[in-house]
Structures are given as C-alpha cells and as structure tokens.
PDB file of C-alpha atoms and ligand atoms in Angstrom:
ATOM      1  CA  UNK A   1     -73.723  62.107 -61.279  1.00 51.00           C
ATOM      2  CA  UNK A   2     -76.932  60.113 -61.664  1.00 61.00           C
ATOM      3  CA  UNK A   3     -80.275  61.492 -60.516  1.00 64.00           C
ATOM      4  CA  UNK A   4     -82.104  59.899 -57.615  1.00 64.00           C
ATOM      5  CA  UNK A   5     -84.845  57.766 -59.153  1.00 71.00           C
ATOM      6  CA  UNK A   6     -88.436  58.732 -58.503  1.00 74.00           C
ATOM      7  CA  UNK A   7     -91.396  56.391 -58.475  1.00 80.00           C
ATOM      8  CA  UNK A   8     -94.561  57.338 -60.366  1.00 88.00           C
ATOM      9  CA  UNK A   9     -97.445  58.857 -58.378  1.00 91.00           C
ATOM     10  CA  UNK A  10     -99.645  55.919 -59.345  1.00 97.00           C
ATOM     11  CA  UNK A  11     -98.331  53.035 -57.156  1.00 98.00           C
ATOM     12  CA  UNK A  12     -99.790  50.191 -59.252  1.00 98.00           C
ATOM     13  CA  UNK A  13     -97.191  48.021 -60.980  1.00 98.00           C
ATOM     14  CA  UNK A  14     -98.975  45.360 -63.003  1.00 98.00           C
ATOM     15  CA  UNK A  15     -97.201  41.975 -62.942  1.00 98.00           C
ATOM     16  CA  UNK A  16     -96.826  40.700 -66.509  1.00 98.00           C
ATOM     17  CA  UNK A  17     -96.438  37.055 -65.511  1.00 97.00           C
ATOM     18  CA  UNK A  18     -96.082  35.356 -68.868  1.00 97.00           C
ATOM     19  CA  UNK A  19     -93.324  33.975 -71.074  1.00 98.00           C
ATOM     20  CA  UNK A  20     -95.178  35.342 -74.115  1.00 98.00           C
ATOM     21  CA  UNK A  21     -93.827  38.705 -75.295  1.00 98.00           C
ATOM     22  CA  UNK A  22     -96.904  39.545 -77.380  1.00 98.00           C
ATOM     23  CA  UNK A  23     -99.175  38.861 -74.386  1.00 98.00           C
ATOM     24  CA  UNK A  24     -97.006  40.990 -72.080  1.00 98.00           C
ATOM     25  CA  UNK A  25     -97.020  43.885 -74.542  1.00 98.00           C
ATOM     26  CA  UNK A  26    -100.776  43.577 -75.068  1.00 98.00           C
ATOM     27  CA  UNK A  27    -101.511  43.676 -71.306  1.00 98.00           C
ATOM     28  CA  UNK A  28     -99.198  46.635 -70.778  1.00 98.00           C
ATOM     29  CA  UNK A  29    -100.639  48.597 -73.709  1.00 98.00           C
ATOM     30  CA  UNK A  30    -104.181  47.876 -72.575  1.00 98.00           C
ATOM     31  CA  UNK A  31    -103.843  49.023 -68.963  1.00 98.00           C
ATOM     32  CA  UNK A  32    -101.166  51.701 -69.304  1.00 97.00           C
ATOM     33  CA  UNK A  33    -103.620  54.525 -68.654  1.00 97.00           C
ATOM     34  CA  UNK A  34    -104.417  53.149 -65.200  1.00 98.00           C
ATOM     35  CA  UNK A  35    -101.083  51.907 -63.826  1.00 98.00           C
ATOM     36  CA  UNK A  36     -97.810  53.519 -62.774  1.00 98.00           C
ATOM     37  CA  UNK A  37     -95.587  50.820 -64.248  1.00 98.00           C
ATOM     38  CA  UNK A  38     -95.121  47.164 -65.062  1.00 98.00           C
ATOM     39  CA  UNK A  39     -93.238  44.312 -63.408  1.00 98.00           C
ATOM     40  CA  UNK A  40     -91.668  41.472 -65.269  1.00 98.00           C
ATOM     41  CA  UNK A  41     -89.497  38.692 -63.928  1.00 95.00           C
ATOM     42  CA  UNK A  42     -87.603  35.471 -64.364  1.00 96.00           C
ATOM     43  CA  UNK A  43     -90.155  33.641 -66.487  1.00 95.00           C
ATOM     44  CA  UNK A  44     -90.374  36.474 -69.009  1.00 98.00           C
ATOM     45  CA  UNK A  45     -86.622  37.118 -68.987  1.00 98.00           C
ATOM     46  CA  UNK A  46     -85.731  33.454 -69.404  1.00 98.00           C
ATOM     47  CA  UNK A  47     -87.961  33.246 -72.468  1.00 98.00           C
ATOM     48  CA  UNK A  48     -87.339  36.628 -74.072  1.00 98.00           C
ATOM     49  CA  UNK A  49     -83.985  37.892 -72.776  1.00 98.00           C
ATOM     50  CA  UNK A  50     -82.691  41.434 -73.043  1.00 98.00           C
ATOM     51  CA  UNK A  51     -84.544  42.094 -76.305  1.00 98.00           C
ATOM     52  CA  UNK A  52     -87.818  41.263 -74.599  1.00 98.00           C
ATOM     53  CA  UNK A  53     -87.045  43.654 -71.753  1.00 98.00           C
ATOM     54  CA  UNK A  54     -86.131  46.381 -74.250  1.00 97.00           C
ATOM     55  CA  UNK A  55     -89.478  45.891 -75.982  1.00 98.00           C
ATOM     56  CA  UNK A  56     -91.277  46.413 -72.663  1.00 98.00           C
ATOM     57  CA  UNK A  57     -89.099  49.402 -71.721  1.00 97.00           C
ATOM     58  CA  UNK A  58     -89.829  50.931 -75.160  1.00 97.00           C
ATOM     59  CA  UNK A  59     -93.500  51.233 -74.176  1.00 97.00           C
ATOM     60  CA  UNK A  60     -92.370  54.157 -72.014  1.00 96.00           C
ATOM     61  CA  UNK A  61     -93.691  52.887 -68.674  1.00 97.00           C
ATOM     62  CA  UNK A  62     -91.378  52.384 -65.648  1.00 97.00           C
ATOM     63  CA  UNK A  63     -90.281  48.736 -65.589  1.00 98.00           C
ATOM     64  CA  UNK A  64     -89.554  46.765 -62.410  1.00 98.00           C
ATOM     65  CA  UNK A  65     -87.261  43.943 -63.551  1.00 98.00           C
ATOM     66  CA  UNK A  66     -87.715  41.315 -60.840  1.00 98.00           C
ATOM     67  CA  UNK A  67     -84.717  39.006 -61.363  1.00 98.00           C
ATOM     68  CA  UNK A  68     -83.639  38.716 -57.683  1.00 98.00           C
ATOM     69  CA  UNK A  69     -79.878  38.532 -58.254  1.00 98.00           C
ATOM     70  CA  UNK A  70     -77.906  36.497 -55.706  1.00 98.00           C
ATOM     71  CA  UNK A  71     -74.241  35.718 -56.478  1.00 98.00           C
ATOM     72  CA  UNK A  72     -70.746  36.915 -55.614  1.00 98.00           C
ATOM     73  CA  UNK A  73     -70.383  40.726 -55.574  1.00 98.00           C
ATOM     74  CA  UNK A  74     -68.502  40.956 -58.880  1.00 98.00           C
ATOM     75  CA  UNK A  75     -71.119  38.924 -60.745  1.00 98.00           C
ATOM     76  CA  UNK A  76     -74.066  40.774 -59.224  1.00 98.00           C
ATOM     77  CA  UNK A  77     -72.396  44.097 -60.069  1.00 98.00           C
ATOM     78  CA  UNK A  78     -72.081  43.028 -63.700  1.00 97.00           C
ATOM     79  CA  UNK A  79     -75.701  41.887 -63.833  1.00 98.00           C
ATOM     80  CA  UNK A  80     -77.001  45.100 -62.241  1.00 98.00           C
ATOM     81  CA  UNK A  81     -74.964  47.207 -64.674  1.00 97.00           C
ATOM     82  CA  UNK A  82     -76.370  45.214 -67.585  1.00 96.00           C
ATOM     83  CA  UNK A  83     -80.021  45.551 -66.576  1.00 96.00           C
ATOM     84  CA  UNK A  84     -79.543  49.208 -65.657  1.00 96.00           C
ATOM     85  CA  UNK A  85     -78.446  49.786 -69.257  1.00 95.00           C
ATOM     86  CA  UNK A  86     -81.612  48.096 -70.490  1.00 96.00           C
ATOM     87  CA  UNK A  87     -83.543  50.965 -68.923  1.00 95.00           C
ATOM     88  CA  UNK A  88     -85.169  49.185 -65.979  1.00 96.00           C
ATOM     89  CA  UNK A  89     -86.512  51.650 -63.394  1.00 97.00           C
ATOM     90  CA  UNK A  90     -86.359  49.167 -60.499  1.00 98.00           C
ATOM     91  CA  UNK A  91     -84.056  46.134 -60.078  1.00 98.00           C
ATOM     92  CA  UNK A  92     -83.621  43.753 -57.156  1.00 98.00           C
ATOM     93  CA  UNK A  93     -81.114  41.495 -55.384  1.00 98.00           C
ATOM     94  CA  UNK A  94     -81.296  39.091 -52.447  1.00 98.00           C
ATOM     95  CA  UNK A  95     -80.283  40.830 -49.204  1.00 98.00           C
ATOM     96  CA  UNK A  96     -78.852  37.533 -47.967  1.00 97.00           C
ATOM     97  CA  UNK A  97     -76.064  37.961 -50.538  1.00 98.00           C
ATOM     98  CA  UNK A  98     -74.459  40.031 -47.784  1.00 98.00           C
ATOM     99  CA  UNK A  99     -72.896  43.462 -47.215  1.00 98.00           C
ATOM    100  CA  UNK A 100     -70.281  43.371 -49.986  1.00 98.00           C
ATOM    101  CA  UNK A 101     -72.821  42.170 -52.543  1.00 98.00           C
ATOM    102  CA  UNK A 102     -75.291  44.902 -51.541  1.00 98.00           C
ATOM    103  CA  UNK A 103     -72.559  47.562 -51.827  1.00 98.00           C
ATOM    104  CA  UNK A 104     -71.578  46.191 -55.229  1.00 98.00           C
ATOM    105  CA  UNK A 105     -75.182  46.239 -56.472  1.00 98.00           C
ATOM    106  CA  UNK A 106     -75.730  49.834 -55.434  1.00 98.00           C
ATOM    107  CA  UNK A 107     -72.389  50.996 -56.878  1.00 97.00           C
ATOM    108  CA  UNK A 108     -73.090  49.186 -60.145  1.00 97.00           C
ATOM    109  CA  UNK A 109     -76.443  50.937 -60.537  1.00 97.00           C
ATOM    110  CA  UNK A 110     -74.711  54.301 -59.883  1.00 95.00           C
ATOM    111  CA  UNK A 111     -71.951  53.641 -62.387  1.00 92.00           C
ATOM    112  CA  UNK A 112     -73.978  52.112 -65.211  1.00 87.00           C
ATOM    113  CA  UNK A 113     -74.216  55.466 -66.999  1.00 77.00           C
ATOM    114  CA  UNK A 114     -77.240  57.397 -68.179  1.00 72.00           C
ATOM    115  CA  UNK A 115     -78.971  60.226 -66.415  1.00 76.00           C
ATOM    116  CA  UNK A 116     -80.832  58.274 -63.777  1.00 84.00           C
ATOM    117  CA  UNK A 117     -80.038  55.006 -62.034  1.00 93.00           C
ATOM    118  CA  UNK A 118     -82.645  52.368 -61.221  1.00 97.00           C
ATOM    119  CA  UNK A 119     -83.917  51.911 -57.703  1.00 97.00           C
ATOM    120  CA  UNK A 120     -82.048  48.966 -56.167  1.00 98.00           C
ATOM    121  CA  UNK A 121     -84.392  46.934 -53.981  1.00 98.00           C
ATOM    122  CA  UNK A 122     -83.685  43.939 -51.749  1.00 98.00           C
ATOM    123  CA  UNK A 123     -85.596  40.715 -51.365  1.00 98.00           C
ATOM    124  CA  UNK A 124     -85.440  39.697 -47.695  1.00 96.00           C
ATOM    125  CA  UNK A 125     -87.133  36.366 -46.924  1.00 93.00           C
ATOM    126  CA  UNK A 126     -89.216  34.867 -49.730  1.00 92.00           C
ATOM    127  CA  UNK A 127     -92.853  34.867 -48.644  1.00 86.00           C
ATOM    128  CA  UNK A 128     -93.038  31.232 -49.706  1.00 87.00           C
ATOM    129  CA  UNK A 129     -90.810  30.409 -46.693  1.00 88.00           C
ATOM    130  CA  UNK A 130     -92.251  29.998 -43.201  1.00 89.00           C
ATOM    131  CA  UNK A 131     -90.442  29.587 -39.869  1.00 91.00           C
ATOM    132  CA  UNK A 132     -89.955  25.839 -40.335  1.00 93.00           C
ATOM    133  CA  UNK A 133     -88.402  26.413 -43.792  1.00 92.00           C
ATOM    134  CA  UNK A 134     -86.004  28.914 -42.212  1.00 94.00           C
ATOM    135  CA  UNK A 135     -84.991  26.371 -39.573  1.00 94.00           C
ATOM    136  CA  UNK A 136     -84.408  23.862 -42.388  1.00 95.00           C
ATOM    137  CA  UNK A 137     -81.853  26.194 -43.992  1.00 95.00           C
ATOM    138  CA  UNK A 138     -80.168  26.941 -40.655  1.00 95.00           C
ATOM    139  CA  UNK A 139     -81.844  30.273 -39.762  1.00 94.00           C
ATOM    140  CA  UNK A 140     -82.695  30.711 -36.118  1.00 93.00           C
ATOM    141  CA  UNK A 141     -84.600  34.010 -36.220  1.00 95.00           C
ATOM    142  CA  UNK A 142     -88.333  34.015 -36.919  1.00 93.00           C
ATOM    143  CA  UNK A 143     -89.341  35.042 -40.432  1.00 93.00           C
ATOM    144  CA  UNK A 144     -90.376  38.535 -39.296  1.00 94.00           C
ATOM    145  CA  UNK A 145     -87.170  39.058 -37.286  1.00 96.00           C
ATOM    146  CA  UNK A 146     -85.089  37.936 -40.251  1.00 96.00           C
ATOM    147  CA  UNK A 147     -87.043  40.207 -42.611  1.00 97.00           C
ATOM    148  CA  UNK A 148     -86.433  43.257 -40.397  1.00 98.00           C
ATOM    149  CA  UNK A 149     -82.781  42.315 -39.901  1.00 98.00           C
ATOM    150  CA  UNK A 150     -82.201  42.052 -43.664  1.00 98.00           C
ATOM    151  CA  UNK A 151     -84.194  45.229 -44.372  1.00 98.00           C
ATOM    152  CA  UNK A 152     -81.926  47.205 -42.005  1.00 98.00           C
ATOM    153  CA  UNK A 153     -78.820  45.610 -43.507  1.00 98.00           C
ATOM    154  CA  UNK A 154     -80.024  46.612 -46.977  1.00 98.00           C
ATOM    155  CA  UNK A 155     -80.697  50.165 -45.859  1.00 98.00           C
ATOM    156  CA  UNK A 156     -77.272  50.399 -44.186  1.00 98.00           C
ATOM    157  CA  UNK A 157     -75.676  49.413 -47.487  1.00 98.00           C
ATOM    158  CA  UNK A 158     -77.434  52.019 -49.565  1.00 98.00           C
ATOM    159  CA  UNK A 159     -80.306  50.058 -51.043  1.00 98.00           C
ATOM    160  CA  UNK A 160     -83.487  51.991 -51.725  1.00 98.00           C
ATOM    161  CA  UNK A 161     -85.991  49.611 -50.184  1.00 98.00           C
ATOM    162  CA  UNK A 162     -87.303  46.058 -50.004  1.00 98.00           C
ATOM    163  CA  UNK A 163     -90.018  43.849 -51.408  1.00 98.00           C
ATOM    164  CA  UNK A 164     -92.248  42.777 -48.510  1.00 97.00           C
ATOM    165  CA  UNK A 165     -95.582  41.198 -47.701  1.00 94.00           C
ATOM    166  CA  UNK A 166     -98.435  43.406 -46.449  1.00 94.00           C
ATOM    167  CA  UNK A 167     -97.907  41.972 -42.941  1.00 94.00           C
ATOM    168  CA  UNK A 168     -94.285  43.158 -42.908  1.00 96.00           C
ATOM    169  CA  UNK A 169     -94.943  46.806 -43.791  1.00 97.00           C
ATOM    170  CA  UNK A 170     -95.393  48.006 -40.195  1.00 96.00           C
ATOM    171  CA  UNK A 171     -92.310  46.338 -38.630  1.00 97.00           C
ATOM    172  CA  UNK A 172     -90.083  47.436 -41.525  1.00 98.00           C
ATOM    173  CA  UNK A 173     -91.392  51.018 -41.391  1.00 98.00           C
ATOM    174  CA  UNK A 174     -90.712  51.064 -37.634  1.00 97.00           C
ATOM    175  CA  UNK A 175     -87.133  49.866 -38.182  1.00 98.00           C
ATOM    176  CA  UNK A 176     -86.224  51.705 -41.385  1.00 98.00           C
ATOM    177  CA  UNK A 177     -88.275  54.916 -41.339  1.00 98.00           C
ATOM    178  CA  UNK A 178     -90.336  56.685 -43.959  1.00 96.00           C
ATOM    179  CA  UNK A 179     -87.741  57.154 -46.707  1.00 96.00           C
ATOM    180  CA  UNK A 180     -87.334  53.457 -47.423  1.00 98.00           C
ATOM    181  CA  UNK A 181     -89.286  52.156 -50.447  1.00 98.00           C
ATOM    182  CA  UNK A 182     -91.635  49.265 -49.707  1.00 98.00           C
ATOM    183  CA  UNK A 183     -92.779  47.262 -52.726  1.00 98.00           C
ATOM    184  CA  UNK A 184     -95.706  45.045 -51.814  1.00 97.00           C
ATOM    185  CA  UNK A 185     -97.237  42.047 -53.668  1.00 96.00           C
ATOM    186  CA  UNK A 186    -100.050  39.918 -52.239  1.00 94.00           C
ATOM    187  CA  UNK A 187    -102.619  42.592 -53.101  1.00 96.00           C
ATOM    188  CA  UNK A 188    -106.234  41.658 -53.705  1.00 96.00           C
ATOM    189  CA  UNK A 189    -109.163  44.041 -54.142  1.00 96.00           C
ATOM    190  CA  UNK A 190    -112.102  42.731 -52.112  1.00 94.00           C
ATOM    191  CA  UNK A 191    -113.889  41.926 -55.399  1.00 94.00           C
ATOM    192  CA  UNK A 192    -111.039  39.707 -56.761  1.00 92.00           C
ATOM    193  CA  UNK A 193    -110.208  36.032 -56.128  1.00 88.00           C
ATOM    194  CA  UNK A 194    -107.288  35.458 -53.770  1.00 86.00           C
ATOM    195  CA  UNK A 195    -105.779  32.590 -55.828  1.00 86.00           C
ATOM    196  CA  UNK A 196    -102.679  31.125 -54.160  1.00 84.00           C
ATOM    197  CA  UNK A 197    -101.845  34.309 -52.197  1.00 80.00           C
ATOM    198  CA  UNK A 198    -102.497  33.789 -48.476  1.00 80.00           C
ATOM    199  CA  UNK A 199    -101.633  36.929 -46.501  1.00 79.00           C
ATOM    200  CA  UNK A 200    -103.386  39.503 -48.620  1.00 87.00           C
ATOM    201  CA  UNK A 201    -104.638  43.068 -48.238  1.00 94.00           C
ATOM    202  CA  UNK A 202    -106.628  45.344 -50.476  1.00 96.00           C
ATOM    203  CA  UNK A 203    -104.809  48.045 -52.451  1.00 97.00           C
ATOM    204  CA  UNK A 204    -106.153  50.751 -50.098  1.00 96.00           C
ATOM    205  CA  UNK A 205    -105.074  48.865 -46.953  1.00 96.00           C
ATOM    206  CA  UNK A 206    -101.560  48.321 -48.325  1.00 97.00           C
ATOM    207  CA  UNK A 207    -101.215  51.954 -49.350  1.00 96.00           C
ATOM    208  CA  UNK A 208    -102.581  53.176 -46.013  1.00 95.00           C
ATOM    209  CA  UNK A 209    -100.122  50.948 -44.124  1.00 96.00           C
ATOM    210  CA  UNK A 210     -97.273  52.640 -45.978  1.00 96.00           C
ATOM    211  CA  UNK A 211     -96.575  50.690 -49.183  1.00 97.00           C
ATOM    212  CA  UNK A 212     -94.902  52.740 -51.940  1.00 97.00           C
ATOM    213  CA  UNK A 213     -95.508  50.349 -54.831  1.00 98.00           C
ATOM    214  CA  UNK A 214     -98.255  47.742 -55.198  1.00 98.00           C
ATOM    215  CA  UNK A 215     -97.432  44.735 -57.387  1.00 98.00           C
ATOM    216  CA  UNK A 216    -100.717  43.435 -58.751  1.00 98.00           C
ATOM    217  CA  UNK A 217    -100.975  40.605 -61.251  1.00 97.00           C
ATOM    218  CA  UNK A 218    -103.969  38.311 -61.645  1.00 96.00           C
ATOM    219  CA  UNK A 219    -106.615  40.713 -60.280  1.00 97.00           C
ATOM    220  CA  UNK A 220    -105.798  42.698 -63.457  1.00 98.00           C
ATOM    221  CA  UNK A 221    -104.337  40.263 -66.010  1.00 98.00           C
ATOM    222  CA  UNK A 222    -106.714  37.438 -65.046  1.00 97.00           C
ATOM    223  CA  UNK A 223    -109.828  39.622 -65.062  1.00 97.00           C
ATOM    224  CA  UNK A 224    -112.464  39.245 -67.766  1.00 97.00           C
ATOM    225  CA  UNK A 225    -111.823  42.914 -68.539  1.00 98.00           C
ATOM    226  CA  UNK A 226    -108.240  43.851 -67.483  1.00 98.00           C
ATOM    227  CA  UNK A 227    -108.697  47.514 -68.406  1.00 98.00           C
ATOM    228  CA  UNK A 228    -111.809  47.853 -66.247  1.00 98.00           C
ATOM    229  CA  UNK A 229    -110.093  46.036 -63.369  1.00 98.00           C
ATOM    230  CA  UNK A 230    -107.043  48.310 -63.507  1.00 98.00           C
ATOM    231  CA  UNK A 231    -109.275  51.373 -63.752  1.00 98.00           C
ATOM    232  CA  UNK A 232    -111.325  50.240 -60.749  1.00 97.00           C
ATOM    233  CA  UNK A 233    -108.202  49.705 -58.605  1.00 98.00           C
ATOM    234  CA  UNK A 234    -106.794  53.094 -59.628  1.00 97.00           C
ATOM    235  CA  UNK A 235    -110.121  54.712 -58.791  1.00 96.00           C
ATOM    236  CA  UNK A 236    -110.248  52.991 -55.391  1.00 95.00           C
ATOM    237  CA  UNK A 237    -106.766  54.383 -54.692  1.00 96.00           C
ATOM    238  CA  UNK A 238    -107.799  57.833 -55.911  1.00 92.00           C
ATOM    239  CA  UNK A 239    -104.888  57.874 -58.309  1.00 88.00           C
ATOM    240  CA  UNK A 240    -104.319  58.164 -62.028  1.00 62.00           C
ATOM    241  CA  UNK A 241    -101.390  57.331 -64.270  1.00 56.00           C
TER     242      UNK A 241
HETATM  243  O1  C5P B 301    -101.032  37.577 -59.560  1.00 86.16           O
HETATM  244  P1  C5P B 301    -100.498  38.162 -58.300  1.00 86.16           P
HETATM  245  O2  C5P B 301    -101.087  39.505 -57.942  1.00 86.16           O
HETATM  246  O3  C5P B 301    -100.510  37.202 -57.123  1.00 86.16           O
HETATM  247  O4  C5P B 301     -98.958  38.436 -58.658  1.00 86.16           O
HETATM  248  C1  C5P B 301     -98.035  38.909 -57.711  1.00 86.16           C
HETATM  249  C2  C5P B 301     -96.694  39.085 -58.341  1.00 86.16           C
HETATM  250  O5  C5P B 301     -95.774  39.410 -57.304  1.00 86.16           O
HETATM  251  C3  C5P B 301     -96.131  37.830 -59.026  1.00 86.16           C
HETATM  252  O6  C5P B 301     -95.299  38.284 -60.099  1.00 86.16           O
HETATM  253  C4  C5P B 301     -95.304  37.192 -57.949  1.00 86.16           C
HETATM  254  O7  C5P B 301     -94.254  36.419 -58.458  1.00 86.16           O
HETATM  255  C5  C5P B 301     -94.767  38.418 -57.224  1.00 86.16           C
HETATM  256  N1  C5P B 301     -94.359  38.204 -55.851  1.00 86.16           N
HETATM  257  C6  C5P B 301     -95.211  37.704 -54.884  1.00 86.16           C
HETATM  258  N2  C5P B 301     -94.769  37.532 -53.605  1.00 86.16           N
HETATM  259  C7  C5P B 301     -93.502  37.840 -53.293  1.00 86.16           C
HETATM  260  C8  C5P B 301     -92.643  38.363 -54.243  1.00 86.16           C
HETATM  261  C9  C5P B 301     -93.110  38.527 -55.539  1.00 86.16           C
HETATM  262  O8  C5P B 301     -96.370  37.437 -55.154  1.00 86.16           O
HETATM  263  N3  C5P B 301     -93.100  37.705 -52.063  1.00 86.16           N
END
C-alpha cells in the first residue's frame, strides 16, 4: 500500500524553465531554503531526459514533473509508472484524455512501487486557449465551464487536483470542495514584472483564494537576486521551507 502524498508546508514551487541542467541545478540549490519544491517540464525533459530528472530529484526537494501526458490509457499508464519511479512528487496528465485514461494514470501511480506515490494532477483547459480557440476545436462550453467540468471529471476518477489559473480557483473550489489540490501558475508579486502572463495574482491573493501550490518562475529565476526574491515571497506568505 502506498502512502497518500503530502505537499510541503511552503507552497512555492519554483519553475526551472531551462533546457540547461547546470542552470536548473544552480537555481534550485540557490533558492532551496525558501521554496517548498521545484517544477520542471517538457523543455528540460526533452533536453536532459530521465537522468536530468534524477539529478533534480537527488537535490532532495519535491519535484513537480510537468509533462502533461495525453495518450491512450495504456501508454499514459506506462509513462506515469516510469516518472513515478524517477521519484517525482507531482505528475500531470490532460483531463481531456477521458475517464479511462484518468483511471489508468491514477492506478499506474499507485502501482509503481515505492513507499509513496506521486500526486496525479490534471490539466483542464490550457490557459493559452480562450473561448474562440475552444470553438475552433469543437468545444461548445465556455472556458470556465469546461475547466469546472474537467476538474469534476478528474476528481471523480481519483485524481488529486488540477492545475488552474488564479481566476479559476473559486469556481473549482465550489465544485470540487476543499480536499482537491489546486496548483496555480500566473503568480506575480506586486514588485515583479508581469511578462507574458495576463491574468495574474500575487502569491498572497492566490493562497488566500485557496491555492495549494504556487508555481512561480521568472519573478524568482529572472530576478537580479533570485535568492532574495524567493526569500521575499516566502516572507510575504509567512512561510518557510
Ligand atoms: O515565469 P512564470 O512564473 O510565468 O512561469 C510559470 C510556469 O508555469 C511556467 O513553467 C509555465 O509553463 C507554467 N504554466 C503557466 N500557465 C499554465 C500552466 C503552466 O504559466 N496554465
């Protein structure tokens, strides 16, 4: 029997958005005293593969491996088993893969072995898609309706939570309750540049609305002093690693 995974008390997951392993390790080492974990994704994985992920996991911080699997159930199950064995604390799949794929992902995380399974999180509607993009791919619900629909589907099939924008926290909480994990990017302290993120909130606002994990990249990794930036965000949240 695998233990139910637990997120760190510090909700900050720093996004290590780079293909460069040495840079990712340097950022993580530098800010580790002020963050709860790290997030790495497709760019890093495509460049560095499983060995790169193992090097990040070996730092001893919880790792959110953001690879957004979306394929037939058997293939997604195999991929989730593989990344679970790498030691990722959080993995994710597209909810639109459907009920059987969600069941397969959850079962694969349970059966991968080891003492604790990763959290299995769903991606609902990519925040890069607006209502007109959804119409273009044949979706008739509004983006928010589709997000809530897919969040409930994910919960019904045993997933632990979803990635969502700050604006989606309230409707998902209303539909899925308090025990569903909400992982929220699009976070900007009021002293940081917004960059290409449009619907943003501060770390405090996101936490107060009910986010469980805050994915924060450039406000930390793009700062002149990443350690000071991470420390300032942790202090504003009243948290420590
Ligand atoms: O640098 P920044 O704080 O904008 O980084 C946010 C991180 O969260 C990036 O890794 C980005 O790919 C990811 N993300 C996002 N919006 C989503 C899902 C993931 O910004 N809807």
